[in-house]
């Protein structure tokens, strides 16, 4: 349930930001008394506008304040045996044996295909499936990177970097950002020995996202901008894949700018990204789209909606989303985020019926994801507190346990 540990999380994030209760009150516009009651757990929940304000004052995502790992496994655990196996694969024992050579049936093409399948499953929120596969994929990639000719080892390191990047993403979704950074740092090491010049900037983008989840906004902005600039200097944006990677970094930088309070700079970056995204479809397809950054006119528009609603411009968000048709290559995870953001924008302007209608669509598209997502629960809880309930709200409240 959303807000169950709100007070504890609020106190921890405030201390990480080196803010007193009074300073957070000044930054957020939320009274010191409300902050004190939440931290002392005399008050166990807050209305969505209050949560928005506190998150903005702390410089974090709202889902960070709500204590969200939306990738909790189907068992309800976020540190169960499958995740323990992933941690062990990312960080094998010191002085362990060298990776064995690949078996006779092994091929790099098959391994790359399996890793690409893992990314598809990740974007479809099939986290249990991904975690089950990750240890063997990491082991196979390590074997490939340690055997064969120089070219084969370079391709093996490329596979290793990509699967460690995937492990880092899963760790973030499980709320384990420190493990994510370890996995991504090892992915960067592999990228440096790989045959793929786009792999390093892709992993830097993932690292920037992880920094954002930790509230390290200046670090996230700096590395994303530096990697994007380096790509341009090295002439890596002349292909569809290269432009997608550059675009992902630019969107990441825009998100960090917005979360740092510079919404104008973020909006300008996103407008530039949207113009560049139109060029992608005019370029020859580079290969397996599942193995490169998500960047298209649709993804840029989804991100613009997200930034608008997160930073207090719900009507702009709804205008951007109106009539949007997502391209067929837009991952399911992006579609679900769009619906959640649109629901949140409707709630922010007081359109309870519009919020419920959008949440009903979200339930049809991603019911398991919605149940685990504390922001979805927070929106429904806010709507449930209203004196007049629009049609459909009771079913949503029952589904998420808010009506109890």
CSV table of N, CA, C and O in Angstrom, one decimal, residues 201-258:
chain,number,residue,atom,x,y,z
A,201,UNK,N,28.0,4.8,-24.3
A,201,UNK,CA,27.0,5.8,-24.0
A,201,UNK,C,25.6,5.3,-23.6
A,201,UNK,O,24.9,5.9,-22.8
A,202,UNK,N,25.2,4.1,-24.1
A,202,UNK,CA,24.0,3.5,-23.6
A,202,UNK,C,24.0,3.2,-22.1
A,202,UNK,O,23.0,3.5,-21.4
A,203,UNK,N,25.1,2.7,-21.7
A,203,UNK,CA,25.2,2.3,-20.2
A,203,UNK,C,25.3,3.6,-19.4
A,203,UNK,O,24.8,3.6,-18.3
A,204,UNK,N,26.0,4.6,-19.9
A,204,UNK,CA,26.0,5.9,-19.2
A,204,UNK,C,24.6,6.4,-19.0
A,204,UNK,O,24.3,7.0,-17.9
A,205,UNK,N,23.8,6.3,-20.0
A,205,UNK,CA,22.4,6.7,-19.9
A,205,UNK,C,21.7,6.0,-18.7
A,205,UNK,O,21.0,6.5,-17.9
A,206,UNK,N,21.9,4.6,-18.7
A,206,UNK,CA,21.3,3.9,-17.6
A,206,UNK,C,21.9,4.3,-16.2
A,206,UNK,O,21.2,4.4,-15.2
A,207,UNK,N,23.2,4.7,-16.2
A,207,UNK,CA,23.8,5.2,-14.9
A,207,UNK,C,23.1,6.5,-14.5
A,207,UNK,O,22.9,6.7,-13.3
A,208,UNK,N,22.9,7.4,-15.5
A,208,UNK,CA,22.3,8.7,-15.2
A,208,UNK,C,20.9,8.4,-14.6
A,208,UNK,O,20.5,9.1,-13.7
A,209,UNK,N,20.1,7.5,-15.2
A,209,UNK,CA,18.8,7.2,-14.7
A,209,UNK,C,18.9,6.7,-13.2
A,209,UNK,O,18.1,7.1,-12.4
A,210,UNK,N,19.9,5.9,-12.9
A,210,UNK,CA,20.1,5.4,-11.6
A,210,UNK,C,20.4,6.5,-10.6
A,210,UNK,O,19.9,6.6,-9.5
A,211,UNK,N,21.3,7.4,-11.1
A,211,UNK,CA,21.6,8.6,-10.2
A,211,UNK,C,20.3,9.4,-9.9
A,211,UNK,O,20.1,9.9,-8.8
A,212,UNK,N,19.4,9.5,-10.9
A,212,UNK,CA,18.2,10.2,-10.7
A,212,UNK,C,17.4,9.6,-9.6
A,212,UNK,O,16.8,10.2,-8.8
A,213,UNK,N,17.3,8.2,-9.6
A,213,UNK,CA,16.6,7.5,-8.6
A,213,UNK,C,17.1,7.7,-7.2
A,213,UNK,O,16.4,7.6,-6.2
A,214,UNK,N,18.4,8.1,-7.2
A,214,UNK,CA,19.1,8.3,-5.9
A,214,UNK,C,19.0,9.8,-5.5
A,214,UNK,O,19.6,10.2,-4.5
A,215,UNK,N,18.4,10.6,-6.4
A,215,UNK,CA,18.4,12.1,-6.1
A,215,UNK,C,19.7,12.8,-6.5
A,215,UNK,O,19.8,14.0,-6.1
A,216,UNK,N,20.6,12.1,-7.2
A,216,UNK,CA,21.9,12.8,-7.6
A,216,UNK,C,21.7,13.4,-8.9
A,216,UNK,O,22.2,13.0,-10.0
A,217,UNK,N,20.9,14.5,-8.9
A,217,UNK,CA,20.5,15.1,-10.2
A,217,UNK,C,21.6,15.8,-10.9
A,217,UNK,O,21.7,15.7,-12.2
A,218,UNK,N,22.5,16.5,-10.2
A,218,UNK,CA,23.6,17.2,-10.9
A,218,UNK,C,24.5,16.2,-11.6
A,218,UNK,O,25.0,16.4,-12.7
A,219,UNK,N,24.8,15.0,-10.9
A,219,UNK,CA,25.6,14.0,-11.4
A,219,UNK,C,25.0,13.4,-12.7
A,219,UNK,O,25.6,13.2,-13.7
A,220,UNK,N,23.7,13.1,-12.6
A,220,UNK,CA,22.9,12.6,-13.7
A,220,UNK,C,22.9,13.5,-14.9
A,220,UNK,O,23.2,13.1,-16.1
A,221,UNK,N,22.7,14.8,-14.7
A,221,UNK,CA,22.7,15.7,-15.8
A,221,UNK,C,24.1,15.8,-16.4
A,221,UNK,O,24.2,15.8,-17.7
A,222,UNK,N,25.1,15.9,-15.6
A,222,UNK,CA,26.5,16.1,-16.1
A,222,UNK,C,26.9,14.9,-17.0
A,222,UNK,O,27.5,15.1,-18.1
A,223,UNK,N,26.7,13.7,-16.5
A,223,UNK,CA,27.2,12.5,-17.3
A,223,UNK,C,26.4,12.3,-18.6
A,223,UNK,O,26.9,11.9,-19.6
A,224,UNK,N,25.1,12.6,-18.6
A,224,UNK,CA,24.3,12.5,-19.8
A,224,UNK,C,24.7,13.5,-20.8
A,224,UNK,O,24.8,13.2,-22.0
A,225,UNK,N,24.9,14.8,-20.4
A,225,UNK,CA,25.3,15.8,-21.4
A,225,UNK,C,26.7,15.5,-21.9
A,225,UNK,O,26.9,15.7,-23.1
A,226,UNK,N,27.6,15.0,-21.1
A,226,UNK,CA,29.0,14.8,-21.5
A,226,UNK,C,29.0,13.6,-22.5
A,226,UNK,O,29.6,13.7,-23.6
A,227,UNK,N,28.2,12.6,-22.3
A,227,UNK,CA,28.1,11.4,-23.2
A,227,UNK,C,27.5,11.8,-24.5
A,227,UNK,O,28.0,11.4,-25.6
A,228,UNK,N,26.5,12.6,-24.5
A,228,UNK,CA,25.8,13.1,-25.7
A,228,UNK,C,26.8,13.9,-26.5
A,228,UNK,O,26.9,13.8,-27.8
A,229,UNK,N,27.5,14.8,-25.9
A,229,UNK,CA,28.5,15.7,-26.6
A,229,UNK,C,29.6,14.8,-27.2
A,229,UNK,O,30.0,15.1,-28.3
A,230,UNK,N,30.1,13.8,-26.4
A,230,UNK,CA,31.1,13.0,-26.9
A,230,UNK,C,30.6,12.2,-28.2
A,230,UNK,O,31.4,12.0,-29.1
A,231,UNK,N,29.4,11.8,-28.2
A,231,UNK,CA,28.9,11.1,-29.3
A,231,UNK,C,28.9,12.0,-30.6
A,231,UNK,O,29.3,11.5,-31.7
A,232,UNK,N,28.5,13.2,-30.4
A,232,UNK,CA,28.5,14.1,-31.5
A,232,UNK,C,29.9,14.4,-32.0
A,232,UNK,O,30.2,14.4,-33.2
A,233,UNK,N,30.9,14.6,-31.1
A,233,UNK,CA,32.2,14.8,-31.5
A,233,UNK,C,32.9,13.7,-32.2
A,233,UNK,O,33.7,13.8,-33.1
A,234,UNK,N,32.5,12.4,-31.8
A,234,UNK,CA,33.0,11.2,-32.5
A,234,UNK,C,32.3,10.8,-33.7
A,234,UNK,O,32.6,9.8,-34.4
A,235,UNK,N,31.2,11.6,-34.1
A,235,UNK,CA,30.5,11.3,-35.3
A,235,UNK,C,29.6,10.1,-35.2
A,235,UNK,O,29.4,9.4,-36.2
A,236,UNK,N,29.1,9.8,-34.0
A,236,UNK,CA,28.3,8.5,-33.8
A,236,UNK,C,26.8,8.7,-34.0
A,236,UNK,O,26.1,7.8,-33.7
A,237,UNK,N,26.4,9.9,-34.4
A,237,UNK,CA,25.0,10.2,-34.5
A,237,UNK,C,24.5,10.1,-36.0
A,237,UNK,O,23.3,10.5,-36.2
A,238,UNK,N,25.3,9.6,-36.9
A,238,UNK,CA,24.9,9.6,-38.3
A,238,UNK,C,24.1,8.3,-38.7
A,238,UNK,O,23.7,8.2,-39.8
A,239,UNK,N,23.9,7.4,-37.7
A,239,UNK,CA,23.1,6.2,-38.0
A,239,UNK,C,21.9,6.2,-37.1
A,239,UNK,O,21.8,7.0,-36.2
A,240,UNK,N,20.9,5.4,-37.5
A,240,UNK,CA,19.6,5.3,-36.7
A,240,UNK,C,19.9,4.9,-35.3
A,240,UNK,O,19.4,5.5,-34.3
A,241,UNK,N,20.8,3.9,-35.1
A,241,UNK,CA,21.1,3.4,-33.8
A,241,UNK,C,21.8,4.5,-33.0
A,241,UNK,O,21.5,4.8,-31.8
A,242,UNK,N,22.8,5.2,-33.6
A,242,UNK,CA,23.5,6.2,-32.9
A,242,UNK,C,22.7,7.4,-32.5
A,242,UNK,O,22.8,7.9,-31.4
A,243,UNK,N,21.7,7.8,-33.4
A,243,UNK,CA,20.8,8.9,-33.1
A,243,UNK,C,19.9,8.5,-31.9
A,243,UNK,O,19.6,9.3,-31.1
A,244,UNK,N,19.5,7.2,-31.9
A,244,UNK,CA,18.6,6.8,-30.8
A,244,UNK,C,19.4,6.9,-29.5
A,244,UNK,O,18.8,7.3,-28.4
A,245,UNK,N,20.6,6.5,-29.4
A,245,UNK,CA,21.4,6.5,-28.2
A,245,UNK,C,21.6,8.0,-27.8
A,245,UNK,O,21.4,8.3,-26.6
A,246,UNK,N,21.9,8.9,-28.7
A,246,UNK,CA,22.1,10.3,-28.4
A,246,UNK,C,20.7,10.8,-27.9
A,246,UNK,O,20.7,11.6,-26.9
A,247,UNK,N,19.6,10.5,-28.5
A,247,UNK,CA,18.3,10.9,-28.1
A,247,UNK,C,18.0,10.5,-26.7
A,247,UNK,O,17.4,11.3,-25.9
A,248,UNK,N,18.3,9.2,-26.4
A,248,UNK,CA,18.0,8.8,-25.0
A,248,UNK,C,18.8,9.6,-24.0
A,248,UNK,O,18.3,9.9,-22.9
A,249,UNK,N,20.1,9.9,-24.3
A,249,UNK,CA,20.9,10.7,-23.4
A,249,UNK,C,20.3,12.1,-23.2
A,249,UNK,O,20.3,12.7,-22.1
A,250,UNK,N,19.8,12.7,-24.3
A,250,UNK,CA,19.3,14.0,-24.3
A,250,UNK,C,18.0,14.0,-23.5
A,250,UNK,O,17.8,15.0,-22.6
A,251,UNK,N,17.1,13.0,-23.6
A,251,UNK,CA,15.9,13.0,-22.8
A,251,UNK,C,16.3,12.8,-21.3
A,251,UNK,O,15.6,13.4,-20.5
A,252,UNK,N,17.3,12.0,-21.0
A,252,UNK,CA,17.7,11.8,-19.7
A,252,UNK,C,18.2,13.1,-19.1
A,252,UNK,O,17.9,13.4,-17.9
A,253,UNK,N,19.0,13.9,-19.8
A,253,UNK,CA,19.5,15.2,-19.3
A,253,UNK,C,18.3,16.1,-19.1
A,253,UNK,O,18.3,16.8,-18.1
A,254,UNK,N,17.3,16.1,-20.0
A,254,UNK,CA,16.1,16.9,-19.8
A,254,UNK,C,15.4,16.6,-18.5
A,254,UNK,O,14.9,17.5,-17.7
A,255,UNK,N,15.3,15.3,-18.2
A,255,UNK,CA,14.6,14.9,-17.0
A,255,UNK,C,15.3,15.4,-15.8
A,255,UNK,O,14.7,15.9,-14.8
A,256,UNK,N,16.7,15.3,-15.8
A,256,UNK,CA,17.5,15.8,-14.6
A,256,UNK,C,17.3,17.3,-14.5
A,256,UNK,O,17.2,17.8,-13.3
A,257,UNK,N,17.3,18.0,-15.6
A,257,UNK,CA,17.1,19.4,-15.5
A,257,UNK,C,15.8,19.8,-14.9
A,257,UNK,O,15.7,20.7,-14.0
A,258,UNK,N,14.7,19.1,-15.3
A,258,UNK,CA,13.4,19.3,-14.8
A,258,UNK,C,13.3,19.1,-13.3
A,258,UNK,O,12.7,19.8,-12.5
